[in-house]
Coordinates of C-alpha atoms in Angstrom, one line a residue:
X1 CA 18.5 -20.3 22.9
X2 CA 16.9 -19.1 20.0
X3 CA 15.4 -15.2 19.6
X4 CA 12.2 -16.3 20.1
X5 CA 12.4 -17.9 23.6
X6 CA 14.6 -14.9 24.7
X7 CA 12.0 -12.7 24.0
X8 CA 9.3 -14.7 25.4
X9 CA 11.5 -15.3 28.5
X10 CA 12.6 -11.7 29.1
X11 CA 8.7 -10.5 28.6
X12 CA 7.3 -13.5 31.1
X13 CA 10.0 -12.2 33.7
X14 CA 9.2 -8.7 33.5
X15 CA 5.7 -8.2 32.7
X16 CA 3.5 -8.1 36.2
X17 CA 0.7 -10.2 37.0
X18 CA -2.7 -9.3 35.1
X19 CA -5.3 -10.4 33.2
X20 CA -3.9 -9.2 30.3
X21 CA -0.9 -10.0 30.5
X22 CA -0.8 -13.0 28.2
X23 CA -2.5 -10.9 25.9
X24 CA 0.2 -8.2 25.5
X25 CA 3.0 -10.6 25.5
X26 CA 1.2 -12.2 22.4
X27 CA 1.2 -9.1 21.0
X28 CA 4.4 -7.7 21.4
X29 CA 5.8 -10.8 20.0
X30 CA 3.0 -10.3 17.0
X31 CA 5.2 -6.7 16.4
X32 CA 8.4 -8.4 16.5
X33 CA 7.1 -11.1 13.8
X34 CA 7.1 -14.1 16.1
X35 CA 3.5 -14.6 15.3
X36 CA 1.3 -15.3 12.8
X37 CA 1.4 -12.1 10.8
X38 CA 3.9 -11.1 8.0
X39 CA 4.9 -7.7 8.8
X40 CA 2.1 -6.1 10.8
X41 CA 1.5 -2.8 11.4
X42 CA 0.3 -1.5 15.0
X43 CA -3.3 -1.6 13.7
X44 CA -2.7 -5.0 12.8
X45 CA -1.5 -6.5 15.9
X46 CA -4.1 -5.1 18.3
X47 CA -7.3 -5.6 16.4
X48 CA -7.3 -9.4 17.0
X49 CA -7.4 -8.7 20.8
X50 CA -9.6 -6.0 20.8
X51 CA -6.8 -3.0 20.6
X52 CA -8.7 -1.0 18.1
X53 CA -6.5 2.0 17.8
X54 CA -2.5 2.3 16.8
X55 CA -2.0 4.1 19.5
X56 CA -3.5 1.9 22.1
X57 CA -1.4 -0.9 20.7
X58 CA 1.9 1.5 20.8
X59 CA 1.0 1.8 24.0
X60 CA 0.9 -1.4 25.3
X61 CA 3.9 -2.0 23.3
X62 CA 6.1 0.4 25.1
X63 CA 4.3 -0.7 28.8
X64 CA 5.1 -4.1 28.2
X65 CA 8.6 -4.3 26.2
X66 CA 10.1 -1.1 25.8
X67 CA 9.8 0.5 29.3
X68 CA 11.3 -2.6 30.8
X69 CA 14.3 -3.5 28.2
X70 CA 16.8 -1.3 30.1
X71 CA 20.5 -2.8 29.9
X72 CA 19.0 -6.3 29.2
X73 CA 21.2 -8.5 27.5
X74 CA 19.7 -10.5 24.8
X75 CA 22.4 -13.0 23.5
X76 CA 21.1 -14.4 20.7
X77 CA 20.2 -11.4 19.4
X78 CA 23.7 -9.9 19.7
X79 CA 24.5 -12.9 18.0
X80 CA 22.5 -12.0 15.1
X81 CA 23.8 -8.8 14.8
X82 CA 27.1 -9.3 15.1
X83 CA 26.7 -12.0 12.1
X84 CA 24.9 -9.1 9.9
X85 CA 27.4 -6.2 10.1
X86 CA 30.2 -8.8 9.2
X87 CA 28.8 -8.2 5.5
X88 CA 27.4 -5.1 3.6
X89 CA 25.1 -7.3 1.6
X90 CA 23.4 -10.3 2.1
X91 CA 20.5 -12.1 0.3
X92 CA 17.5 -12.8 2.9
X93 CA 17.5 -16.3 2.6
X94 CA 21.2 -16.7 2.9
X95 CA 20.9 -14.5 5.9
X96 CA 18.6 -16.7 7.6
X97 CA 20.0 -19.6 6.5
X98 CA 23.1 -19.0 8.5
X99 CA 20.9 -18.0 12.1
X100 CA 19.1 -20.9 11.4
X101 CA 22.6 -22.7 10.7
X102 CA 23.4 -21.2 14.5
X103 CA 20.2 -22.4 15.6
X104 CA 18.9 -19.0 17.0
X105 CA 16.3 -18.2 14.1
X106 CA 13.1 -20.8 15.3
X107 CA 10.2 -19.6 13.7
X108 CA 11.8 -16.5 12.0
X109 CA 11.1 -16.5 8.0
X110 CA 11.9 -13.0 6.9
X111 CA 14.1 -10.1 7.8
X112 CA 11.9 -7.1 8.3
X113 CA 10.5 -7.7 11.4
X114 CA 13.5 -8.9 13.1
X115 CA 14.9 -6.0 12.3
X116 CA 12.0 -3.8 13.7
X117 CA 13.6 -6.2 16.3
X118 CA 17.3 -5.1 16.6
X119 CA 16.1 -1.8 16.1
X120 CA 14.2 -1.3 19.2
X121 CA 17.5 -2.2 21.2
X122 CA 19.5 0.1 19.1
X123 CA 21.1 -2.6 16.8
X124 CA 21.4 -2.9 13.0
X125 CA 20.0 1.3 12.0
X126 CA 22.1 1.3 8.8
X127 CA 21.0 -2.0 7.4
X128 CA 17.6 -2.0 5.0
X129 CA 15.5 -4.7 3.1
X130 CA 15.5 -4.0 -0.5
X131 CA 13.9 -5.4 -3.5
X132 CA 16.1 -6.2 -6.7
X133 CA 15.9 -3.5 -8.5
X134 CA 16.7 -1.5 -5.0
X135 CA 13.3 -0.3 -3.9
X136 CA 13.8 0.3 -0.3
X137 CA 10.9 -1.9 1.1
X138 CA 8.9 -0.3 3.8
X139 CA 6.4 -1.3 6.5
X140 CA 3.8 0.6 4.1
X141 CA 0.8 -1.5 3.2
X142 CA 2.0 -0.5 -0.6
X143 CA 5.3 -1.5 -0.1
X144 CA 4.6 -5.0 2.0
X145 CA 2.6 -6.6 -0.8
X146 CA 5.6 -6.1 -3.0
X147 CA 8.1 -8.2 -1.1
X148 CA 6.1 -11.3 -1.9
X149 CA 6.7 -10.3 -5.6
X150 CA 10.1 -11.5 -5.8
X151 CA 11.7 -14.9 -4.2
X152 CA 14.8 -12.9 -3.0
X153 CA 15.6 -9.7 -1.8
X154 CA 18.5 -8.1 -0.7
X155 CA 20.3 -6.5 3.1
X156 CA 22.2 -3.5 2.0
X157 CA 24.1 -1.3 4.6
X158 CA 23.4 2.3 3.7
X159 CA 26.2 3.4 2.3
X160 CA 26.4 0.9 -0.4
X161 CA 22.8 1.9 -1.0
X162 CA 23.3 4.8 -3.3
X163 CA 26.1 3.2 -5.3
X164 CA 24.6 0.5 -6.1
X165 CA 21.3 1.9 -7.3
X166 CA 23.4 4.6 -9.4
X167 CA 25.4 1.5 -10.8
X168 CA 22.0 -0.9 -11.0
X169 CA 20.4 1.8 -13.5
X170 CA 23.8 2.3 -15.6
X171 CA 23.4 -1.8 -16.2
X172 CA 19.2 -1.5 -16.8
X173 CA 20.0 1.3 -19.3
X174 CA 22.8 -0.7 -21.4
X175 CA 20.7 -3.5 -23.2
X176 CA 18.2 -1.6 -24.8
X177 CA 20.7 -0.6 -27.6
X178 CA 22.9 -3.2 -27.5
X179 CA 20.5 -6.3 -26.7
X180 CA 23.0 -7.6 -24.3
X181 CA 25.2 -5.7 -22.1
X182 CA 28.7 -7.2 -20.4
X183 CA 29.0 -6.6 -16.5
X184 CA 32.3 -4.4 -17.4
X185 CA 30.4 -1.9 -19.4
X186 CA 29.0 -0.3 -16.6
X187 CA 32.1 0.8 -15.5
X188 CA 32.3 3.4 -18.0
X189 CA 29.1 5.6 -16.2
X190 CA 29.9 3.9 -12.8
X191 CA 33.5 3.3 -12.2
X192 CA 33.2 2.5 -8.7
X193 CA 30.7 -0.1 -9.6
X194 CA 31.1 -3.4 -6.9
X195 CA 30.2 -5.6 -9.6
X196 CA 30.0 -8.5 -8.1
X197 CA 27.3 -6.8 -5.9
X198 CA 25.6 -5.9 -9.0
X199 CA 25.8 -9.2 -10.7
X200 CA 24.3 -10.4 -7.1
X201 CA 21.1 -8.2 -8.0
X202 CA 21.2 -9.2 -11.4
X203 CA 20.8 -12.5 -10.5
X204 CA 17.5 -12.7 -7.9
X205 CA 15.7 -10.4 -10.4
X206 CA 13.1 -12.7 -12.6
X207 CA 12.7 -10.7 -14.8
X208 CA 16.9 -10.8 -16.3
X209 CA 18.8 -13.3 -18.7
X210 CA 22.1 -13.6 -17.5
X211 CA 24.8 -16.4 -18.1
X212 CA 28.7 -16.3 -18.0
X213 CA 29.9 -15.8 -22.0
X214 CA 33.2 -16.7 -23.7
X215 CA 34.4 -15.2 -19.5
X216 CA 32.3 -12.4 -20.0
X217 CA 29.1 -12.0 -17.7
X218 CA 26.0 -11.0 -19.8
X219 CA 22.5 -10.3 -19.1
X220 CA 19.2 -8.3 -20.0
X221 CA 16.5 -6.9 -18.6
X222 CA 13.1 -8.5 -20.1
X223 CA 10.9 -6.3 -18.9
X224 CA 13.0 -3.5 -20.8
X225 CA 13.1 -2.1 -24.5
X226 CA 15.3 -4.5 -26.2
X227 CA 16.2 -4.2 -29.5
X228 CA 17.6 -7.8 -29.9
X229 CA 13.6 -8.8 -29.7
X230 CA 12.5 -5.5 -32.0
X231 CA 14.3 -6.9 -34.6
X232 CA 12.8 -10.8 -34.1
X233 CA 9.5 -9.1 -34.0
X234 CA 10.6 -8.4 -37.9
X235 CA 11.8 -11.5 -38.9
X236 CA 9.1 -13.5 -37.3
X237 CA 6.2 -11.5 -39.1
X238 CA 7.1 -13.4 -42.0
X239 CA 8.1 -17.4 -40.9
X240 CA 7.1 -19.0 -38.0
X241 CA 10.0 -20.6 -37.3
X242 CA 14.0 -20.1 -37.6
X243 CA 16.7 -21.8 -37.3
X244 CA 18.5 -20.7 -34.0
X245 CA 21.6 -20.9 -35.4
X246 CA 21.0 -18.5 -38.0
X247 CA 19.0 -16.5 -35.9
X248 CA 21.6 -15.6 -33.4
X249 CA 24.0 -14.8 -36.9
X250 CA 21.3 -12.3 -38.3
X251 CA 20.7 -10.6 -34.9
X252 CA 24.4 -10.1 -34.6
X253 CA 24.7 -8.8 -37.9
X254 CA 21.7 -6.4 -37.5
X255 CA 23.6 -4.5 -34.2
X256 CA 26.5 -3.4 -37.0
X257 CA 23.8 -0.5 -37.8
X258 CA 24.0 1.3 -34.7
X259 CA 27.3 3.0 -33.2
X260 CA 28.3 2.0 -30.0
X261 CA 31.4 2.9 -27.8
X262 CA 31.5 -0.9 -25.9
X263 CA 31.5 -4.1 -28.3
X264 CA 28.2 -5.2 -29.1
X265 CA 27.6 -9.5 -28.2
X266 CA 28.8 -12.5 -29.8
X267 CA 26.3 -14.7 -32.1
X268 CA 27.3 -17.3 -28.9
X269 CA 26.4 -15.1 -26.3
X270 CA 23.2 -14.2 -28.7
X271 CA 22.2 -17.5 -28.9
X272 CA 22.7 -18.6 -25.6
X273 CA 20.0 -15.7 -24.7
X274 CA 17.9 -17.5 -27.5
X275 CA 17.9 -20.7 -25.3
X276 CA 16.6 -18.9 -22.2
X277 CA 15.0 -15.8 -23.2
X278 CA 10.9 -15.7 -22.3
X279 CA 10.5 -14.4 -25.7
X280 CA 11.6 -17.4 -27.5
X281 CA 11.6 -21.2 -27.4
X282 CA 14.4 -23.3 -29.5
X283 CA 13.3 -26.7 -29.8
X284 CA 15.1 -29.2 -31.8
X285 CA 17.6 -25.9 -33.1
X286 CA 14.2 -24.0 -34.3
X287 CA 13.6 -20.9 -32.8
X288 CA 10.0 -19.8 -32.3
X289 CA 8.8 -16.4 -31.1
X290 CA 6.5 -15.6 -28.5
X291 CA 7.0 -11.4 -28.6
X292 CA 4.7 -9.0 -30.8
X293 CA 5.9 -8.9 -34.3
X294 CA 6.6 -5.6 -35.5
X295 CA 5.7 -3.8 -38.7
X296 CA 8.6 -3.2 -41.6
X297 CA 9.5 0.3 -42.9
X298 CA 9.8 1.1 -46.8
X299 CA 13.3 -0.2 -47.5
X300 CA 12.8 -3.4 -45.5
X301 CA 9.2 -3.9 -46.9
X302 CA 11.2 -2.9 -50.5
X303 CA 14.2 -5.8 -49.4
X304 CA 11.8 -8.4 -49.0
X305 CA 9.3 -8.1 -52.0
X306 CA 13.1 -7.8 -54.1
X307 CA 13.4 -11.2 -52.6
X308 CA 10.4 -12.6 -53.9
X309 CA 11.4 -14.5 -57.0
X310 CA 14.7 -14.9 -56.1
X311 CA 16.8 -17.3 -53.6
X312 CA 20.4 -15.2 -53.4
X313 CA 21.2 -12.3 -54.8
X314 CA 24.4 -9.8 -54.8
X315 CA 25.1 -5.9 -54.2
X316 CA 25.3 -5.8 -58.0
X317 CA 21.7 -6.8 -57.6
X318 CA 20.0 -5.6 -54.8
X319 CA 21.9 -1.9 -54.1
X320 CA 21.0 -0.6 -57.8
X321 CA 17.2 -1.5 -57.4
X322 CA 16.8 0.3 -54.0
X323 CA 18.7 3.2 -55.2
X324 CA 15.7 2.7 -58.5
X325 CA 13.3 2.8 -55.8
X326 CA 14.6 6.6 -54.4
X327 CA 16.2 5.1 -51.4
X328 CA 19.7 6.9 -49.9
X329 CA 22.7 5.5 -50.0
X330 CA 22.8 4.9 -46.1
X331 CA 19.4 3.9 -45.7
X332 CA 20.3 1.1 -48.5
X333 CA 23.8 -0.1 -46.5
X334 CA 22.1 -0.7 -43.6
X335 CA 18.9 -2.6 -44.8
X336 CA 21.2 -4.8 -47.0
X337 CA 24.2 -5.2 -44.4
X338 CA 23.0 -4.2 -41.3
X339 CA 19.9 -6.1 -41.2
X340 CA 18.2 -9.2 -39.2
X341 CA 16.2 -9.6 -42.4
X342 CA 18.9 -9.9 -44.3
X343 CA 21.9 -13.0 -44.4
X344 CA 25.3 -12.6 -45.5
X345 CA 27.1 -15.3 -47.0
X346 CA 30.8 -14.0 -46.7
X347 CA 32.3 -17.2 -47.6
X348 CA 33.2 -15.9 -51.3
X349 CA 35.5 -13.4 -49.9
X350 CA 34.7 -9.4 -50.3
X351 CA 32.5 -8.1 -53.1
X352 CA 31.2 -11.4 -54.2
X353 CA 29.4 -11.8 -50.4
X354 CA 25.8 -13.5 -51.4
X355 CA 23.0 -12.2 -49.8
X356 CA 19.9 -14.3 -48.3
X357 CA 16.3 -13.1 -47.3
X358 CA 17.1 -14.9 -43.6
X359 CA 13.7 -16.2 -43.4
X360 CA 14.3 -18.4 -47.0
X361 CA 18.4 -19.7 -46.3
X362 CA 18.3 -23.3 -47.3
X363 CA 18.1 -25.4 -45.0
X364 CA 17.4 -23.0 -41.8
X365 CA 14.2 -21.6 -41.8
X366 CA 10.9 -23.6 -42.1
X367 CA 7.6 -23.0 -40.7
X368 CA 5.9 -25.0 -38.0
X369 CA 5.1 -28.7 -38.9
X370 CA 1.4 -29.1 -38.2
X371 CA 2.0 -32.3 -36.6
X372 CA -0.4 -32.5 -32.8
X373 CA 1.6 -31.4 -30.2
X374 CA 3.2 -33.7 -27.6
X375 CA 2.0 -34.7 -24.1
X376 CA 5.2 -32.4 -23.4
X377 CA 4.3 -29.8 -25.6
X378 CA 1.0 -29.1 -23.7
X379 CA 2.4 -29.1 -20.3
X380 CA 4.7 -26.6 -21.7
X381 CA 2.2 -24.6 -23.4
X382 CA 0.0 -24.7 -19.9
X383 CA 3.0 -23.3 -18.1
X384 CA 3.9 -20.5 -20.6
X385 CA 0.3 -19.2 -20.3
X386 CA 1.3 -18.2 -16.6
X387 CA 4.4 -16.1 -18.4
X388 CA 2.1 -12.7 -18.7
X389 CA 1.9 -12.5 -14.4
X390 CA 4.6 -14.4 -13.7
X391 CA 5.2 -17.4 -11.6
X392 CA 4.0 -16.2 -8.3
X393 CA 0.9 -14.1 -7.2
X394 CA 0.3 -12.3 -3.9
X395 CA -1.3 -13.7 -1.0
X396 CA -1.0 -13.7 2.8
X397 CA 2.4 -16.0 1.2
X398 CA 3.9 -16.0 -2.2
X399 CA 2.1 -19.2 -4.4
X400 CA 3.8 -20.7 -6.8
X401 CA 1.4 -21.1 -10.0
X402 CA 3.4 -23.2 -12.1
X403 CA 3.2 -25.8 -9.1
X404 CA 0.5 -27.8 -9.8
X405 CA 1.1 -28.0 -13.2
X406 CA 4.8 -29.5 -13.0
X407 CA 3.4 -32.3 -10.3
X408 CA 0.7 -33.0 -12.7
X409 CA 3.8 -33.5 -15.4
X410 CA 5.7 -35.6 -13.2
X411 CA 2.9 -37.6 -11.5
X412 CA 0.2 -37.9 -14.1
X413 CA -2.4 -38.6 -12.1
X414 CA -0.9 -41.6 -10.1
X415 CA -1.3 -43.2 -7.1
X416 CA 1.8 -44.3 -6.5
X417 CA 5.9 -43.2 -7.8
X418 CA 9.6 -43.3 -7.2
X419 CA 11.8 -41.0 -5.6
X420 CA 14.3 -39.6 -8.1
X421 CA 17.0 -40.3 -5.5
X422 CA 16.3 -43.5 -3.4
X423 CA 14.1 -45.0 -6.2
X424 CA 11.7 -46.0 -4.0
X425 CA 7.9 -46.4 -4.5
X426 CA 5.9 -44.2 -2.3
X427 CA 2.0 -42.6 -2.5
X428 CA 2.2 -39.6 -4.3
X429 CA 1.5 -37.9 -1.3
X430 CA 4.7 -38.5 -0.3
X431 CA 6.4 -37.1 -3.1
X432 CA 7.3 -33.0 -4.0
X433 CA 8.3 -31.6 -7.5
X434 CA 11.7 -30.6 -6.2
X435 CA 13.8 -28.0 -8.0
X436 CA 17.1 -29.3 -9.0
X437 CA 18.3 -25.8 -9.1
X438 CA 16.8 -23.6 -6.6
X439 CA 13.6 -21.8 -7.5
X440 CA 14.9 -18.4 -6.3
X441 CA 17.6 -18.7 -8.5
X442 CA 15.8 -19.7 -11.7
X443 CA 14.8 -17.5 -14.0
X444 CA 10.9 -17.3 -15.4
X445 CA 12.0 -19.7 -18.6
X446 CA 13.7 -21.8 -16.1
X447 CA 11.0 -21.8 -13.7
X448 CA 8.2 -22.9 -17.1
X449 CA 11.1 -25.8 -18.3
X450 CA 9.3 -29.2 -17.2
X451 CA 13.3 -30.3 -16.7
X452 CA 13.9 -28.5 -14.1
X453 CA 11.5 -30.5 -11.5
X454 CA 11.7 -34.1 -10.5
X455 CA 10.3 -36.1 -7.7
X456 CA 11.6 -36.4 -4.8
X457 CA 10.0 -38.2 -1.0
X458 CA 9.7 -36.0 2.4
X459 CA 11.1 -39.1 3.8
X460 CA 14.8 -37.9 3.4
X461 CA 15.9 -37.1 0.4
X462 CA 14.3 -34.1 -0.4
X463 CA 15.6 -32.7 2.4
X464 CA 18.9 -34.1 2.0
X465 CA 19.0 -32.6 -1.1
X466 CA 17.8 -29.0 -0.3
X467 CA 20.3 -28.7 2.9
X468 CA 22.6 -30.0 0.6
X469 CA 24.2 -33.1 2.0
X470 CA 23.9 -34.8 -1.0
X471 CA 24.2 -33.4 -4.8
X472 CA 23.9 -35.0 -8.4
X473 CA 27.1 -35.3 -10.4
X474 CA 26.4 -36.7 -14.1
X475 CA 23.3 -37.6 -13.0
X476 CA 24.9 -40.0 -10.1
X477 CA 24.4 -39.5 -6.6
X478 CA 27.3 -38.0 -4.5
X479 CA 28.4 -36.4 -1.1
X480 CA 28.8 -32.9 -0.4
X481 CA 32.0 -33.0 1.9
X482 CA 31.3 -30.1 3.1
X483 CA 28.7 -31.1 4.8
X484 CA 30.9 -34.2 6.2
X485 CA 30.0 -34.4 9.7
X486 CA 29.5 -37.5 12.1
X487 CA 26.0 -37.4 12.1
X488 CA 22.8 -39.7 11.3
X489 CA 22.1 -37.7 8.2
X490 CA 25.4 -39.1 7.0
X491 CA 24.3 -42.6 8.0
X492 CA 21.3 -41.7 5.6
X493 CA 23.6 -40.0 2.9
X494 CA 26.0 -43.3 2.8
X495 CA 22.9 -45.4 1.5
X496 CA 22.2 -43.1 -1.3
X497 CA 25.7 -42.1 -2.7
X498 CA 26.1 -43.8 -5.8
X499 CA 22.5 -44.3 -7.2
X500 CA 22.1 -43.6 -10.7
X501 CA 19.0 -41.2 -11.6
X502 CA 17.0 -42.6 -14.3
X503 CA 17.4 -41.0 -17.8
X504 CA 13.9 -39.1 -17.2
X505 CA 15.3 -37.2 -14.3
X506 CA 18.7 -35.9 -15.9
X507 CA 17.3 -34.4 -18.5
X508 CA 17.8 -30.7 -19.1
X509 CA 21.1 -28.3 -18.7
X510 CA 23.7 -30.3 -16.4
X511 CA 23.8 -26.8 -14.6
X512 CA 20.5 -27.3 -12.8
X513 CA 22.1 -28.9 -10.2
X514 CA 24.9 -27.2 -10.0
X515 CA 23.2 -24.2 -9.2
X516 CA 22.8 -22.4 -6.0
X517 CA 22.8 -25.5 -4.2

């Protein structure tokens, strides 16, 4: 039996005969979130049946359900709770993935109320709902709107609670010096960090890069002071364009100017925030920027008018004419070695190094060809406008404004397509832009790449896909045995394993569909 129908069953048994008794079932089970309302609050649940005050609607509340729960057993319930305290963390969905999985959950689709639920039998008092960045989320109107603000939240018990937020704003303080921070580093401030419990955070907040390194797990905050994109803001006031490449060199070099007691990221681990960062797009190796660019001081404005006439130059060259120009002797290292403006060419060997304006080395920088932009360049450009609010806006239920636009991409304004999967034609009506990784799990440049969407039908494989009985394995349909049960969904899966995406629908990271599926 599922919550639901315990409820309803226990409050039909109990409740005596009146004419209002359908009423105050309907909203007892409103309270407990078996309704129609996300979340309501006391007000909330009485006004559509004329209970005007909170206290009228406590009340009948406590007449209806709480005076008569005594010793009453409610087994799926107990069921629920015993699967929460097995873990100290959970995400949400996963949480309700696995009561749905036991087939108690029915029309349960978030936490909060069912555990306004357990709590009114006594279950469940040191488990909270929190938001990424661990914001306790409340019943508060405040407080309500922001859980539709994120795709994910987080179950804590309480006495991870304080831990994890002391070890949470260790990691959100580590990039802004070093532009990227490694997991490990937090240990130094927090060295009874869980950090795979941090990394979990990291993960469902849209507004982090993250990616596993060289076996190092990095990641920023991009809502944050970051002085990886400080220093682009630099470089891209004078080219539109840079080669990736060399970008992810000269921001590496540029770090060597500030002292640090952890190592600062690799030009790979650099460049692999380059591919995914919202402040930048690498298309065909060239980098463009989509930050504010910032003003130079003296000695960098001083560097680049030295590199005016000039393609190379050496520290024979360029130390003497700053030193001409009143400059100090540390000011001038670290504008000529430490700098993103500036590019090293160490291949000579020490103290014949050649030194490049980055924005002018041969070969890697250019400014944007003035060629129209693609049909795929404009979809992209429509989805990065939505960047500024991000990809969802607060309703009565999260919306997803990037939606339209990436059916539009893959439909086109026709009738009729095919199914990624089963390749066969259906209306268009019959078809969803299906994530290959899953949307909670992308980040905001994932969520704007037209690559990571591709069409799939409602009759099967879309949901075949999402549950998982099926995945894509270089770009060919396969099982997932751990889904390997005798059932007709595997009668289903059998006629699909084996079909070959078409090139249009692979393209993109390989890790999309590996991803949280």
């Amino acid at each position: 039996m599922v919550i639901e129908e315990e409820l309803i069953n226990f409050l039909e048994r109990t409740v005596e005969e009146s004419s209002t008794k359908n009423r105050d079932i309907l909203l007892v089970l409103n309270h407990f979130g078996f309704g129609a309302m996300f979340w309501p609050t006391l007000e909330e649940i009485g006004a559509p049946y004329g209970v005007n005050t909170r206290e009228r609607a406590r009340q009948i509340v406590r007449d209806t359900y709480t005076a008569n729960v005594g010793k009453q057993r409610f087994v799926a319930l107990e069921t629920a709770v015993r699967m929460l305290t097995t873990r100290p963390f959970w995400y949400e969905s996963e949480y309700l993935a696995v009561l749905e999985d036991l087939g108690i959950s029915g029309r349960l689709r978030s936490f909060p109320t069912l555990l306004r639920y357990m709590r009114s039998q006594g279950y469940a008092a040191d488990y909270e709902l929190y938001l990424p960045d661990m914001t306790r989320l409340t019943g508060d109107r405040g407080f309500r709107s922001l859980y539709f603000n994120h795709d994910e939240r987080a179950i804590v018990r309480k006495d991870l609670v304080k831990p994890l937020q002391h070890a949470l704003g260790v990691a959100s303080g580590l990039p802004g010096q070093l532009g990227l921070a490694e997991i490990s580093y937090i240990r130094d401030k927090a060295p009874e960090a869980d950090l795979d419990l941090v990394k979990a955070l990291i993960r469902i907040n849209k507004h982090t890069f993250h990616a596993e390194i060289d076996g190092g797990y990095w990641y920023t905050f991009e809502n944050f002071e970051n002085v990886l994109v400080n220093n682009s803001g630099k470089i891209f006031g004078l080219a539109d364009a840079v080669d990736a490449d060399l970008l992810a060199v000269v921001l590496e070099n540029s770090l060597k100017r500030r002292g640090s007691d952890v190592p600062y990221p690799s030009v790979a681990a650099i460049r692999a925030y380059l591919g995914k960062s919202v402040f930048f797009e690498v298309k065909d190796g060239m980098a463009t920027f989509k930050g504010e660019t910032r003003e130079l001081t003296d000695i960098e404005a001083a560097v680049v008018a030295f590199f005016k006439d000039r393609e190379t130059t050496s520290n024979e060259e360029i130390v003497p004419h700053l030193k001409s120009l009143g400059f100090s002797g540390p000011a001038i290292h670290k504008a000529v070695y430490a700098n993103a403006l500036v590019f090293i060419d160490r291949s000579p060997g020490r103290g014949y190094f050649k030194f490049h304006l980055a924005t002018n080395v041969p070969g890697y920088a250019k400014a944007l060809a003035s060629a129209p932009p693609s049909l795929q360049e404009m979809f992209s450009e429509r989805l990065r406008r939505i960047e500024v609010n991000g990809t969802d806006f607060t309703m009565e239920v999260a919306a997803r404004r990037e939606q339209p636009i990436l059916r539009e991409w893959l439909f086109e304004g026709a009738d009729t397509s095919e199914c990624a999967i089963c390749q066969r034609p259906f209306s268009t009506r019959s078809l969803v832009a299906a994530h290959k990784k899953k949307r909670k799990y992308c980040s905001e440049v994932e969520r704007l790449d037209l690559n990571i969407v591709f069409p799939l039908c409602v009759f099967g494989c879309d949901h075949l896909y999402e549950q998982g009985y099926i995945r894509i394995k270089d770009g060919v349909v396969v099982r997932n045995d751990d889904k390997a049960v005798n059932t007709a969904e595997n009668q289903v899966v059998d006629q699909l394993v084996g079909k070959r995406l078409a090139a249009r629908w692979t393209r993109g990271p390989a890790e999309y569909f590996d991803n949280g599926r």
